[in-house]
mmCIF file of C-alpha atoms in Angstrom:
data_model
loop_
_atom_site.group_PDB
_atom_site.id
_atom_site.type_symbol
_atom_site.label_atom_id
_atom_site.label_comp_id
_atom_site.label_asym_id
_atom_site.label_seq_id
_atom_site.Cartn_x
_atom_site.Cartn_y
_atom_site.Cartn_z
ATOM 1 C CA UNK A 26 -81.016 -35.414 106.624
ATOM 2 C CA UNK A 27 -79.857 -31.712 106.143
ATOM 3 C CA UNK A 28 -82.064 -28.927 104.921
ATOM 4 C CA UNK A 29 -81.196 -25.328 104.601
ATOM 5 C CA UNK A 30 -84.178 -23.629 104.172
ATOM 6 C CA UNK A 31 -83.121 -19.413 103.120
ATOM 7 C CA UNK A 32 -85.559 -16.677 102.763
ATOM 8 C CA UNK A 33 -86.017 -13.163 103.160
ATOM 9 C CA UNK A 34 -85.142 -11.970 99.858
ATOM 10 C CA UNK A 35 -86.802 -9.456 97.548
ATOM 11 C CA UNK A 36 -86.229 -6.350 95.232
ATOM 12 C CA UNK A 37 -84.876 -3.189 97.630
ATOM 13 C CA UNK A 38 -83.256 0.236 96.201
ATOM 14 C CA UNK A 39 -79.925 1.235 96.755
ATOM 15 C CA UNK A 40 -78.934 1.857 100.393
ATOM 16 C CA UNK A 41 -81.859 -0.244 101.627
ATOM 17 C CA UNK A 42 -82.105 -2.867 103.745
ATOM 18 C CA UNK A 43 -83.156 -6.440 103.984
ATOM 19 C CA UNK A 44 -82.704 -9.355 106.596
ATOM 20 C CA UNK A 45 -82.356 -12.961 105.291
ATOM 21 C CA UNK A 46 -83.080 -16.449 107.590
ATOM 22 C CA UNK A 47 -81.465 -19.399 107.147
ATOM 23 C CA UNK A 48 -83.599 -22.347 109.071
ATOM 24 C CA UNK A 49 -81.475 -25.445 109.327
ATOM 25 C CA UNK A 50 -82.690 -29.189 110.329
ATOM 26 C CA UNK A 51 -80.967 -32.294 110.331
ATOM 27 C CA UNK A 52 -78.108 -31.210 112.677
ATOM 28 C CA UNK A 53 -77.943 -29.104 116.053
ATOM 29 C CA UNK A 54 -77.096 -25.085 115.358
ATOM 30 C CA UNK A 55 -75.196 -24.402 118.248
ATOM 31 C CA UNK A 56 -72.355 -27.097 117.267
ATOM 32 C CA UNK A 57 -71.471 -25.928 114.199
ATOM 33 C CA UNK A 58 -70.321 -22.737 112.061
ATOM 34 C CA UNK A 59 -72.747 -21.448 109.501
ATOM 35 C CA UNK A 60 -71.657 -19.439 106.165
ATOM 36 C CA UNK A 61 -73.572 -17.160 103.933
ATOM 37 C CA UNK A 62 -72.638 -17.104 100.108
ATOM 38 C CA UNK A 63 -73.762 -15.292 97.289
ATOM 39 C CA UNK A 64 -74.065 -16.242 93.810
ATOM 40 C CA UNK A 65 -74.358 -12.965 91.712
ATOM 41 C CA UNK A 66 -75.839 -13.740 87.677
ATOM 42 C CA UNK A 67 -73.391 -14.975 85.604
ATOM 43 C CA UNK A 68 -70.730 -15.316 88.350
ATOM 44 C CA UNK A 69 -69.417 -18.387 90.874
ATOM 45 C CA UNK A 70 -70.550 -18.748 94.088
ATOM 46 C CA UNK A 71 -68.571 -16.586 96.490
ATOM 47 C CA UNK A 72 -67.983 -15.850 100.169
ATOM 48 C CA UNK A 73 -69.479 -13.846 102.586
ATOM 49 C CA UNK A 74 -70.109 -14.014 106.187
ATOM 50 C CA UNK A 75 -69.542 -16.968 108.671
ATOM 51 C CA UNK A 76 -70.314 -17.164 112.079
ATOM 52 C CA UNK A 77 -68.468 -19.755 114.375
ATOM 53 C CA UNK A 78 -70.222 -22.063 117.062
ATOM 54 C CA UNK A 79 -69.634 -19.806 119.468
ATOM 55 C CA UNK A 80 -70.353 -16.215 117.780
ATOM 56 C CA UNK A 81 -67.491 -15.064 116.397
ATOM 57 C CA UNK A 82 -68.070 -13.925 112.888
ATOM 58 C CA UNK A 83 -66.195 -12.895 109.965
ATOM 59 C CA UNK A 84 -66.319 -11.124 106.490
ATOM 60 C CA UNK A 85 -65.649 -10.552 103.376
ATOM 61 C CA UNK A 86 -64.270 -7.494 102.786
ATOM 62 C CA UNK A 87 -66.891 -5.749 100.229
ATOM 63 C CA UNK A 88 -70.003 -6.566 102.640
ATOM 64 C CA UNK A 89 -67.468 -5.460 106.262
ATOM 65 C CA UNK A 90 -69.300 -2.957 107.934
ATOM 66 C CA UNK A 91 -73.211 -3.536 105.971
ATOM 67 C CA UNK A 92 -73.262 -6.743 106.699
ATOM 68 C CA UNK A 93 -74.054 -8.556 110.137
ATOM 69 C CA UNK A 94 -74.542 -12.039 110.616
ATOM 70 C CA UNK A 95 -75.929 -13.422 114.165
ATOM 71 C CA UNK A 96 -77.939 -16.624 114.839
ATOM 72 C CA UNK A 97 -80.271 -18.117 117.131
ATOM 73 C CA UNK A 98 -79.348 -21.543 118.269
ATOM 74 C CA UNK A 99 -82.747 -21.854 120.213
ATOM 75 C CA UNK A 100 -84.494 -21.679 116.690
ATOM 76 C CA UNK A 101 -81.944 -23.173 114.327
ATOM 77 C CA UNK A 102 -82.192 -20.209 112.192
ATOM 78 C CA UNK A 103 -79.084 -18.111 111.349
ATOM 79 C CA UNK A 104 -79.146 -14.882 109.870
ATOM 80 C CA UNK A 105 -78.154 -12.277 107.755
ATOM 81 C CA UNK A 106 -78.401 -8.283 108.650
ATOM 82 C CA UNK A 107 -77.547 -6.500 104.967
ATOM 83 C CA UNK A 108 -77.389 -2.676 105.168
ATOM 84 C CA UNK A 109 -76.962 0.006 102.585
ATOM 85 C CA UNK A 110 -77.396 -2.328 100.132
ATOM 86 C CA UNK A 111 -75.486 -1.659 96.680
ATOM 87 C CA UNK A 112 -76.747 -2.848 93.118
ATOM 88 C CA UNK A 113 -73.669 -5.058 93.326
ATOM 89 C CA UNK A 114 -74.852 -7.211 96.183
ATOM 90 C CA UNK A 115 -77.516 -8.587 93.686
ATOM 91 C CA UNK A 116 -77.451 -12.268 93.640
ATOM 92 C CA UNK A 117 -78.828 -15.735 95.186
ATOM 93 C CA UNK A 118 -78.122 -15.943 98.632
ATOM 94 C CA UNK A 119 -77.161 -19.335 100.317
ATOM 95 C CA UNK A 120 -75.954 -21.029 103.314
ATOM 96 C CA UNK A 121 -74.130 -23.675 104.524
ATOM 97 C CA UNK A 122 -72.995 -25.831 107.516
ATOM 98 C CA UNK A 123 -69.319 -25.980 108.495
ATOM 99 C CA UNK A 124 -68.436 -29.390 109.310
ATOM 100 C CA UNK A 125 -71.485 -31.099 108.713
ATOM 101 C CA UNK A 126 -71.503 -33.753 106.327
ATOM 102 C CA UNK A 127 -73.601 -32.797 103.674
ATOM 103 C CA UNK A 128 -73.263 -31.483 100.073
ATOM 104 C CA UNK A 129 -77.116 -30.528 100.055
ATOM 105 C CA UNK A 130 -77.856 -26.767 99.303
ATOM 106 C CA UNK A 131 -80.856 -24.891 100.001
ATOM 107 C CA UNK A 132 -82.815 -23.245 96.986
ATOM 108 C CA UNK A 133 -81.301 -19.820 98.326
ATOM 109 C CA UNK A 134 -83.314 -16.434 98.216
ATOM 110 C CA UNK A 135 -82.894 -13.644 95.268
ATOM 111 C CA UNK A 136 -81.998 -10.307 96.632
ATOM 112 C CA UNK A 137 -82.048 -7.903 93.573
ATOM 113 C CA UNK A 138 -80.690 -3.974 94.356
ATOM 114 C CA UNK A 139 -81.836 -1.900 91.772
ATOM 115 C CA UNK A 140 -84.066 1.069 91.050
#
């Protein structure tokens, strides 16, 4: 069974900094992609960073250059580097498996930017 397990969330000011984990079980890490999405309040889900199986990674264009995602097959975990964080990044962050069978999310962590 997959579980996505996020965390490292909290309440940061403006141009701070924060560093979510994504633990995964169920599957093997270093098979498969891994996304990050965001769900600010109010709004759909929406893209944000993915990582391929063999580190290439990719993102949307309002987190480029903040953002970093790496991972670390040998713990399962994948992660999220966010950088000068802006009130706008404020939402429930998520991830997910690409190409693994499963429609199971994780509970996601709250990152709120604000002063």
């Amino acid at each position: 069974q997959v579980q996505l397990a996020e965390s490292g969330g909290g309440l940061v000011q403006p141009g701070g900094s924060l560093r979510l984990s994504c633990a995964v079980s169920g599957f093997t890490l270093s098979s498969y992609g891994m996304r990050w999405y965001r769900q600010p309040p109010g709004k759909q889900r929406e893209f944000v960073a993915r990582i391929t199986s063999d580190g290439s990674t990719y993102y949307d264009d309002s987190v480029k250059g903040r953002f970093t995602m790496s991972r670390d097959n040998a713990k399962d975990t994948a992660f999220l580097q966010m950088n000068n964080l802006k009130p706008e990044d404020t939402a429930v962050y998520y991830c997910f498996p690409e190409g693994v069978r499963t429609d199971s999310w994780g509970q996601g962590t709250q990152v709120i930017v604000s002063t």
